[in-house]
Amino acid sequence: MKIHAILAALLLHLGLPAAAQPQPDEAGKLIAAGMVPDEAARAAILGKLRELYGAANVVDRLEVGGVVPPPNWADNMTRLLSERLRQVHGGRLQVSGTRIALQGNVANEALRQQVVSEMATVLNPTYTIDNGLVVAGGGQGVLDKTLSNRVVEFETASARLTPAGSRILDEMAEAIKRIGTPRLQLIGHTDSAGKREANVELSLARANSVRAYLIDKGIPPASLSTSGAGPDRPLGSNDTAEGRARNRRIEFRLNG
């Protein structure tokens, strides 16, 4: 995991192997990684995770020191780790300072909203939460299965699609039509190489290229919105070629 600036950061893999060289016996366990300000914060976070998931199911990769936390950060983190979090499967909770991103599968739409609502209730207003939870087996599941962990490819340092990228989008267009052409957000992501500002611009340009391609394939323009996250939401380690390749991607996310 790449740590940004000097903020305290926490990354939890919920029932998945860690992105950075997982060990065979870690599959299905919760991986806690990132930087925490002191031993007290580390102990508090690990204690709460072990209470929720069982000590044998928590893998500790937390590092101590070298970061400056927001006020009462450790207390907020332990409040964030509630019983409701156990109802998220196959996902991750990523915290960088006061920014929180939660991804994973839940059983129904009501639960998808409840998990994040309860998180927001226990935190102060300085925290922002990106709700990336999806209802397993719903329309999002169709899109995720169609994409099947593949990456929509572009020419190097460009928003021009490669032939391989176009073929994937042909499949995605058909999947979007199958689920009733819902409102869909196209989110561009990059790795961390180069300047952040340029990466954010490139990620948005690539998302807009995907939007234009899907419109050409018959998806209504009003159904598609775009954003560029640049390097801010990595799936893998930017320290490896494999991780960087995973981070250069287009995310297809149902709005709602």
mmCIF file of C-alpha atoms in Angstrom:
data_model
loop_
_atom_site.group_PDB
_atom_site.id
_atom_site.type_symbol
_atom_site.label_atom_id
_atom_site.label_comp_id
_atom_site.label_asym_id
_atom_site.label_seq_id
_atom_site.Cartn_x
_atom_site.Cartn_y
_atom_site.Cartn_z
ATOM 1 C CA MET A 1 0.000 0.000 0.000
ATOM 2 C CA LYS A 2 1.291 3.454 -0.861
ATOM 3 C CA ILE A 3 1.007 5.893 2.032
ATOM 4 C CA HIS A 4 0.087 9.405 0.926
ATOM 5 C CA ALA A 5 1.783 12.409 2.588
ATOM 6 C CA ILE A 6 1.953 12.142 6.368
ATOM 7 C CA LEU A 7 -1.571 11.048 7.230
ATOM 8 C CA ALA A 8 -2.337 8.063 9.396
ATOM 9 C CA ALA A 9 -3.697 5.329 7.161
ATOM 10 C CA LEU A 10 -5.503 2.021 7.646
ATOM 11 C CA LEU A 11 -6.271 -0.667 5.056
ATOM 12 C CA LEU A 12 -8.429 -3.691 5.847
ATOM 13 C CA HIS A 13 -8.909 -6.548 3.377
ATOM 14 C CA LEU A 14 -12.240 -8.097 4.366
ATOM 15 C CA GLY A 15 -11.986 -11.791 3.675
ATOM 16 C CA LEU A 16 -9.432 -11.400 0.872
ATOM 17 C CA PRO A 17 -5.709 -12.049 0.622
ATOM 18 C CA ALA A 18 -3.560 -8.947 1.003
ATOM 19 C CA ALA A 19 -2.665 -7.137 -2.209
ATOM 20 C CA ALA A 20 1.048 -7.219 -1.413
ATOM 21 C CA GLN A 21 2.368 -10.772 -1.558
ATOM 22 C CA PRO A 22 -0.284 -12.667 0.433
ATOM 23 C CA GLN A 23 0.766 -15.891 2.125
ATOM 24 C CA PRO A 24 -1.115 -19.140 1.390
ATOM 25 C CA ASP A 25 -2.495 -19.391 4.920
ATOM 26 C CA GLU A 26 -3.931 -15.836 4.814
ATOM 27 C CA ALA A 27 -6.716 -16.544 2.310
ATOM 28 C CA GLY A 28 -10.106 -15.711 3.790
ATOM 29 C CA LYS A 29 -8.624 -13.774 6.713
ATOM 30 C CA LEU A 30 -8.811 -10.086 7.515
ATOM 31 C CA ILE A 31 -5.569 -8.275 6.653
ATOM 32 C CA ALA A 32 -4.837 -5.073 8.596
ATOM 33 C CA ALA A 33 -2.151 -2.926 6.953
ATOM 34 C CA GLY A 34 -1.017 0.703 6.843
ATOM 35 C CA MET A 35 0.557 3.276 9.144
ATOM 36 C CA VAL A 36 -0.694 4.198 12.615
ATOM 37 C CA PRO A 37 0.687 6.970 14.863
ATOM 38 C CA ASP A 38 1.653 4.941 17.925
ATOM 39 C CA GLU A 39 1.492 1.586 19.700
ATOM 40 C CA ALA A 40 -1.668 2.580 21.566
ATOM 41 C CA ALA A 41 -3.529 3.132 18.290
ATOM 42 C CA ARG A 42 -2.203 -0.146 16.908
ATOM 43 C CA ALA A 43 -3.285 -2.060 19.991
ATOM 44 C CA ALA A 44 -6.740 -0.465 20.023
ATOM 45 C CA ILE A 45 -7.404 -1.214 16.336
ATOM 46 C CA LEU A 46 -6.122 -4.776 16.505
ATOM 47 C CA GLY A 47 -8.040 -5.397 19.719
ATOM 48 C CA LYS A 48 -11.316 -4.325 18.132
ATOM 49 C CA LEU A 49 -10.673 -6.382 14.981
ATOM 50 C CA ARG A 50 -9.839 -9.491 17.016
ATOM 51 C CA GLU A 51 -13.000 -8.980 19.053
ATOM 52 C CA LEU A 52 -15.080 -8.844 15.850
ATOM 53 C CA TYR A 53 -13.394 -11.518 13.739
ATOM 54 C CA GLY A 54 -11.506 -13.694 16.232
ATOM 55 C CA ALA A 55 -7.772 -13.428 16.937
ATOM 56 C CA ALA A 56 -6.875 -16.303 14.613
ATOM 57 C CA ASN A 57 -8.580 -14.570 11.676
ATOM 58 C CA VAL A 58 -6.725 -11.231 11.865
ATOM 59 C CA VAL A 59 -3.343 -10.757 10.176
ATOM 60 C CA ASP A 60 -1.356 -7.809 11.565
ATOM 61 C CA ARG A 61 0.641 -5.791 9.043
ATOM 62 C CA LEU A 62 0.290 -2.429 10.753
ATOM 63 C CA GLU A 63 3.363 -0.204 11.053
ATOM 64 C CA VAL A 64 3.884 2.372 13.799
ATOM 65 C CA GLY A 65 5.224 5.917 13.571
ATOM 66 C CA GLY A 66 6.068 8.529 10.988
ATOM 67 C CA VAL A 67 2.501 9.785 10.516
ATOM 68 C CA VAL A 68 0.401 12.604 11.958
ATOM 69 C CA PRO A 69 -3.190 11.598 12.741
ATOM 70 C CA PRO A 70 -6.277 13.836 12.763
ATOM 71 C CA PRO A 71 -7.632 14.588 16.271
ATOM 72 C CA ASN A 72 -8.948 11.499 18.069
ATOM 73 C CA TRP A 73 -8.130 9.344 15.041
ATOM 74 C CA ALA A 74 -7.603 6.090 16.949
ATOM 75 C CA ASP A 75 -10.887 6.504 18.848
ATOM 76 C CA ASN A 76 -12.711 7.169 15.589
ATOM 77 C CA MET A 77 -11.176 4.088 14.002
ATOM 78 C CA THR A 78 -12.338 1.797 16.804
ATOM 79 C CA ARG A 79 -15.863 3.279 16.596
ATOM 80 C CA LEU A 80 -15.767 2.701 12.842
ATOM 81 C CA LEU A 81 -15.102 -1.018 13.343
ATOM 82 C CA SER A 82 -18.607 -2.085 14.300
ATOM 83 C CA GLU A 83 -20.410 -5.420 14.234
ATOM 84 C CA ARG A 84 -22.144 -4.298 11.035
ATOM 85 C CA LEU A 85 -18.803 -4.457 9.199
ATOM 86 C CA ARG A 86 -18.882 -8.246 9.464
ATOM 87 C CA GLN A 87 -21.769 -8.260 6.999
ATOM 88 C CA VAL A 88 -19.456 -6.990 4.246
ATOM 89 C CA HIS A 89 -17.790 -9.785 2.271
ATOM 90 C CA GLY A 90 -14.961 -9.904 -0.236
ATOM 91 C CA GLY A 91 -14.024 -6.248 0.121
ATOM 92 C CA ARG A 92 -11.833 -3.650 1.747
ATOM 93 C CA LEU A 93 -11.994 -0.661 4.059
ATOM 94 C CA GLN A 94 -9.380 1.996 3.290
ATOM 95 C CA VAL A 95 -8.776 5.021 5.511
ATOM 96 C CA SER A 96 -6.367 7.851 4.724
ATOM 97 C CA GLY A 97 -6.584 10.518 7.391
ATOM 98 C CA THR A 98 -10.260 11.493 7.366
ATOM 99 C CA ARG A 99 -11.067 9.930 3.979
ATOM 100 C CA ILE A 100 -12.770 6.536 4.063
ATOM 101 C CA ALA A 101 -13.506 4.219 1.135
ATOM 102 C CA LEU A 102 -15.506 1.033 1.670
ATOM 103 C CA GLN A 103 -15.915 -1.656 -0.995
ATOM 104 C CA GLY A 104 -17.371 -5.148 -0.922
ATOM 105 C CA ASN A 105 -20.558 -7.209 -1.224
ATOM 106 C CA VAL A 106 -23.635 -7.078 0.991
ATOM 107 C CA ALA A 107 -26.867 -9.081 0.961
ATOM 108 C CA ASN A 108 -29.358 -6.331 0.057
ATOM 109 C CA GLU A 109 -29.802 -2.632 -0.698
ATOM 110 C CA ALA A 110 -31.062 -1.758 2.789
ATOM 111 C CA LEU A 111 -27.895 -3.196 4.325
ATOM 112 C CA ARG A 112 -25.730 -1.359 1.775
ATOM 113 C CA GLN A 113 -27.112 1.938 3.022
ATOM 114 C CA GLN A 114 -27.196 0.982 6.721
ATOM 115 C CA VAL A 115 -23.498 0.083 6.901
ATOM 116 C CA VAL A 116 -22.333 3.483 5.693
ATOM 117 C CA SER A 117 -25.062 5.389 7.538
ATOM 118 C CA GLU A 118 -23.964 3.889 10.835
ATOM 119 C CA MET A 119 -20.333 4.719 10.077
ATOM 120 C CA ALA A 120 -21.226 8.338 9.382
ATOM 121 C CA THR A 121 -23.234 8.529 12.608
ATOM 122 C CA VAL A 122 -20.310 7.556 14.860
ATOM 123 C CA LEU A 123 -17.801 9.846 13.109
ATOM 124 C CA ASN A 124 -17.570 13.621 13.182
ATOM 125 C CA PRO A 125 -18.406 15.676 10.046
ATOM 126 C CA THR A 126 -14.748 16.075 9.038
ATOM 127 C CA TYR A 127 -14.788 12.474 7.762
ATOM 128 C CA THR A 128 -15.947 11.634 4.237
ATOM 129 C CA ILE A 129 -17.116 8.158 3.224
ATOM 130 C CA ASP A 130 -17.115 6.740 -0.309
ATOM 131 C CA ASN A 131 -19.761 3.990 -0.425
ATOM 132 C CA GLY A 132 -18.522 1.391 -2.907
ATOM 133 C CA LEU A 133 -20.620 -1.464 -1.480
ATOM 134 C CA VAL A 134 -22.649 -3.524 -3.952
ATOM 135 C CA VAL A 135 -25.553 -5.921 -3.582
ATOM 136 C CA ALA A 136 -24.292 -9.389 -4.432
ATOM 137 C CA GLY A 137 -26.004 -10.901 -7.451
ATOM 138 C CA GLY A 138 -27.654 -7.623 -8.557
ATOM 139 C CA GLY A 139 -26.931 -5.444 -11.556
ATOM 140 C CA GLN A 140 -23.524 -4.540 -10.175
ATOM 141 C CA GLY A 141 -22.735 -8.237 -9.980
ATOM 142 C CA VAL A 142 -23.537 -8.609 -13.689
ATOM 143 C CA LEU A 143 -21.171 -5.767 -14.563
ATOM 144 C CA ASP A 144 -18.406 -7.085 -12.308
ATOM 145 C CA LYS A 145 -18.746 -10.590 -13.752
ATOM 146 C CA THR A 146 -18.616 -9.258 -17.311
ATOM 147 C CA LEU A 147 -15.490 -7.222 -16.622
ATOM 148 C CA SER A 148 -14.074 -10.262 -14.807
ATOM 149 C CA ASN A 149 -11.021 -8.486 -13.325
ATOM 150 C CA ARG A 150 -9.871 -7.418 -16.791
ATOM 151 C CA VAL A 151 -8.473 -3.938 -17.446
ATOM 152 C CA VAL A 152 -9.815 -1.677 -20.202
ATOM 153 C CA GLU A 153 -6.573 -0.877 -22.033
ATOM 154 C CA PHE A 154 -5.482 2.450 -23.495
ATOM 155 C CA GLU A 155 -2.466 3.489 -25.498
ATOM 156 C CA THR A 156 0.449 4.587 -23.297
ATOM 157 C CA ALA A 157 -0.108 8.008 -21.632
ATOM 158 C CA SER A 158 -3.212 8.448 -23.796
ATOM 159 C CA ALA A 159 -6.997 8.286 -23.611
ATOM 160 C CA ARG A 160 -7.123 6.379 -26.923
ATOM 161 C CA LEU A 161 -8.539 2.862 -26.517
ATOM 162 C CA THR A 162 -6.574 -0.140 -27.748
ATOM 163 C CA PRO A 163 -8.387 -2.826 -29.792
ATOM 164 C CA ALA A 164 -8.383 -5.058 -26.716
ATOM 165 C CA GLY A 165 -9.954 -2.271 -24.661
ATOM 166 C CA SER A 166 -12.660 -1.762 -27.292
ATOM 167 C CA ARG A 167 -13.532 -5.471 -27.258
ATOM 168 C CA ILE A 168 -14.079 -5.389 -23.506
ATOM 169 C CA LEU A 169 -16.322 -2.332 -23.864
ATOM 170 C CA ASP A 170 -18.393 -4.127 -26.497
ATOM 171 C CA GLU A 171 -19.118 -6.778 -23.853
ATOM 172 C CA MET A 172 -19.803 -4.157 -21.184
ATOM 173 C CA ALA A 173 -22.284 -2.347 -23.444
ATOM 174 C CA GLU A 174 -24.277 -5.560 -23.874
ATOM 175 C CA ALA A 175 -24.209 -6.181 -20.114
ATOM 176 C CA ILE A 176 -25.449 -2.645 -19.414
ATOM 177 C CA LYS A 177 -28.368 -3.196 -21.795
ATOM 178 C CA ARG A 178 -29.182 -6.556 -20.156
ATOM 179 C CA ILE A 179 -29.658 -4.937 -16.743
ATOM 180 C CA GLY A 180 -31.951 -2.241 -18.081
ATOM 181 C CA THR A 181 -29.507 0.571 -18.900
ATOM 182 C CA PRO A 182 -29.257 1.963 -15.335
ATOM 183 C CA ARG A 183 -27.482 5.141 -14.298
ATOM 184 C CA LEU A 184 -23.814 4.285 -14.259
ATOM 185 C CA GLN A 185 -20.688 6.085 -13.084
ATOM 186 C CA LEU A 186 -17.475 5.487 -15.012
ATOM 187 C CA ILE A 187 -14.469 6.092 -12.741
ATOM 188 C CA GLY A 188 -10.982 6.342 -14.178
ATOM 189 C CA HIS A 189 -7.976 5.253 -12.089
ATOM 190 C CA THR A 190 -4.204 5.395 -12.648
ATOM 191 C CA ASP A 191 -1.094 4.162 -10.899
ATOM 192 C CA SER A 192 1.075 6.587 -8.917
ATOM 193 C CA ALA A 193 3.792 7.182 -11.540
ATOM 194 C CA GLY A 194 4.152 10.850 -12.471
ATOM 195 C CA LYS A 195 2.430 13.910 -11.045
ATOM 196 C CA ARG A 196 -0.898 13.435 -9.301
ATOM 197 C CA GLU A 197 -2.586 16.335 -11.118
ATOM 198 C CA ALA A 198 -1.680 14.903 -14.520
ATOM 199 C CA ASN A 199 -2.883 11.448 -13.456
ATOM 200 C CA VAL A 200 -6.238 12.830 -12.321
ATOM 201 C CA GLU A 201 -6.665 14.554 -15.695
ATOM 202 C CA LEU A 202 -5.686 11.394 -17.578
ATOM 203 C CA SER A 203 -8.037 9.220 -15.532
ATOM 204 C CA LEU A 204 -10.948 11.562 -16.299
ATOM 205 C CA ALA A 205 -10.042 11.712 -19.986
ATOM 206 C CA ARG A 206 -10.034 7.917 -20.153
ATOM 207 C CA ALA A 207 -13.398 7.712 -18.369
ATOM 208 C CA ASN A 208 -14.777 10.200 -20.910
ATOM 209 C CA SER A 209 -13.400 8.074 -23.768
ATOM 210 C CA VAL A 210 -15.212 5.052 -22.351
ATOM 211 C CA ARG A 211 -18.406 7.092 -22.048
ATOM 212 C CA ALA A 212 -18.168 8.212 -25.674
ATOM 213 C CA TYR A 213 -17.575 4.629 -26.823
ATOM 214 C CA LEU A 214 -20.568 3.292 -24.878
ATOM 215 C CA ILE A 215 -22.806 6.077 -26.216
ATOM 216 C CA ASP A 216 -21.746 5.063 -29.718
ATOM 217 C CA LYS A 217 -22.853 1.519 -28.832
ATOM 218 C CA GLY A 218 -26.348 2.720 -27.958
ATOM 219 C CA ILE A 219 -26.159 3.545 -24.243
ATOM 220 C CA PRO A 220 -28.137 6.779 -23.535
ATOM 221 C CA PRO A 221 -25.828 9.690 -22.634
ATOM 222 C CA ALA A 222 -27.973 10.604 -19.625
ATOM 223 C CA SER A 223 -27.251 7.184 -18.113
ATOM 224 C CA LEU A 224 -23.485 7.742 -17.964
ATOM 225 C CA SER A 225 -21.482 10.049 -15.712
ATOM 226 C CA THR A 226 -17.704 10.185 -15.326
ATOM 227 C CA SER A 227 -15.079 11.032 -12.735
ATOM 228 C CA GLY A 228 -11.314 10.719 -12.446
ATOM 229 C CA ALA A 229 -9.777 9.389 -9.241
ATOM 230 C CA GLY A 230 -6.199 9.413 -10.525
ATOM 231 C CA PRO A 231 -3.904 7.397 -8.226
ATOM 232 C CA ASP A 232 -5.945 7.912 -5.057
ATOM 233 C CA ARG A 233 -7.739 4.536 -4.856
ATOM 234 C CA PRO A 234 -5.197 1.799 -5.614
ATOM 235 C CA LEU A 235 -6.228 -1.858 -5.721
ATOM 236 C CA GLY A 236 -2.650 -3.135 -5.554
ATOM 237 C CA SER A 237 0.806 -1.998 -4.531
ATOM 238 C CA ASN A 238 2.328 0.688 -6.760
ATOM 239 C CA ASP A 239 5.715 -0.794 -5.861
ATOM 240 C CA THR A 240 5.241 -3.713 -8.296
ATOM 241 C CA ALA A 241 4.491 -3.890 -12.032
ATOM 242 C CA GLU A 242 1.548 -6.194 -11.357
ATOM 243 C CA GLY A 243 0.095 -3.815 -8.779
ATOM 244 C CA ARG A 244 0.470 -0.794 -11.061
ATOM 245 C CA ALA A 245 -1.279 -2.669 -13.874
ATOM 246 C CA ARG A 246 -4.235 -3.426 -11.568
ATOM 247 C CA ASN A 247 -4.440 0.235 -10.577
ATOM 248 C CA ARG A 248 -4.706 1.499 -14.178
ATOM 249 C CA ARG A 249 -8.376 0.721 -14.684
ATOM 250 C CA ILE A 250 -11.907 1.892 -15.415
ATOM 251 C CA GLU A 251 -14.483 1.173 -12.702
ATOM 252 C CA PHE A 252 -18.135 0.653 -13.689
ATOM 253 C CA ARG A 253 -20.251 1.591 -10.684
ATOM 254 C CA LEU A 254 -24.055 1.648 -10.488
ATOM 255 C CA ASN A 255 -25.360 4.888 -8.996
ATOM 256 C CA GLY A 256 -27.811 4.632 -6.163
#
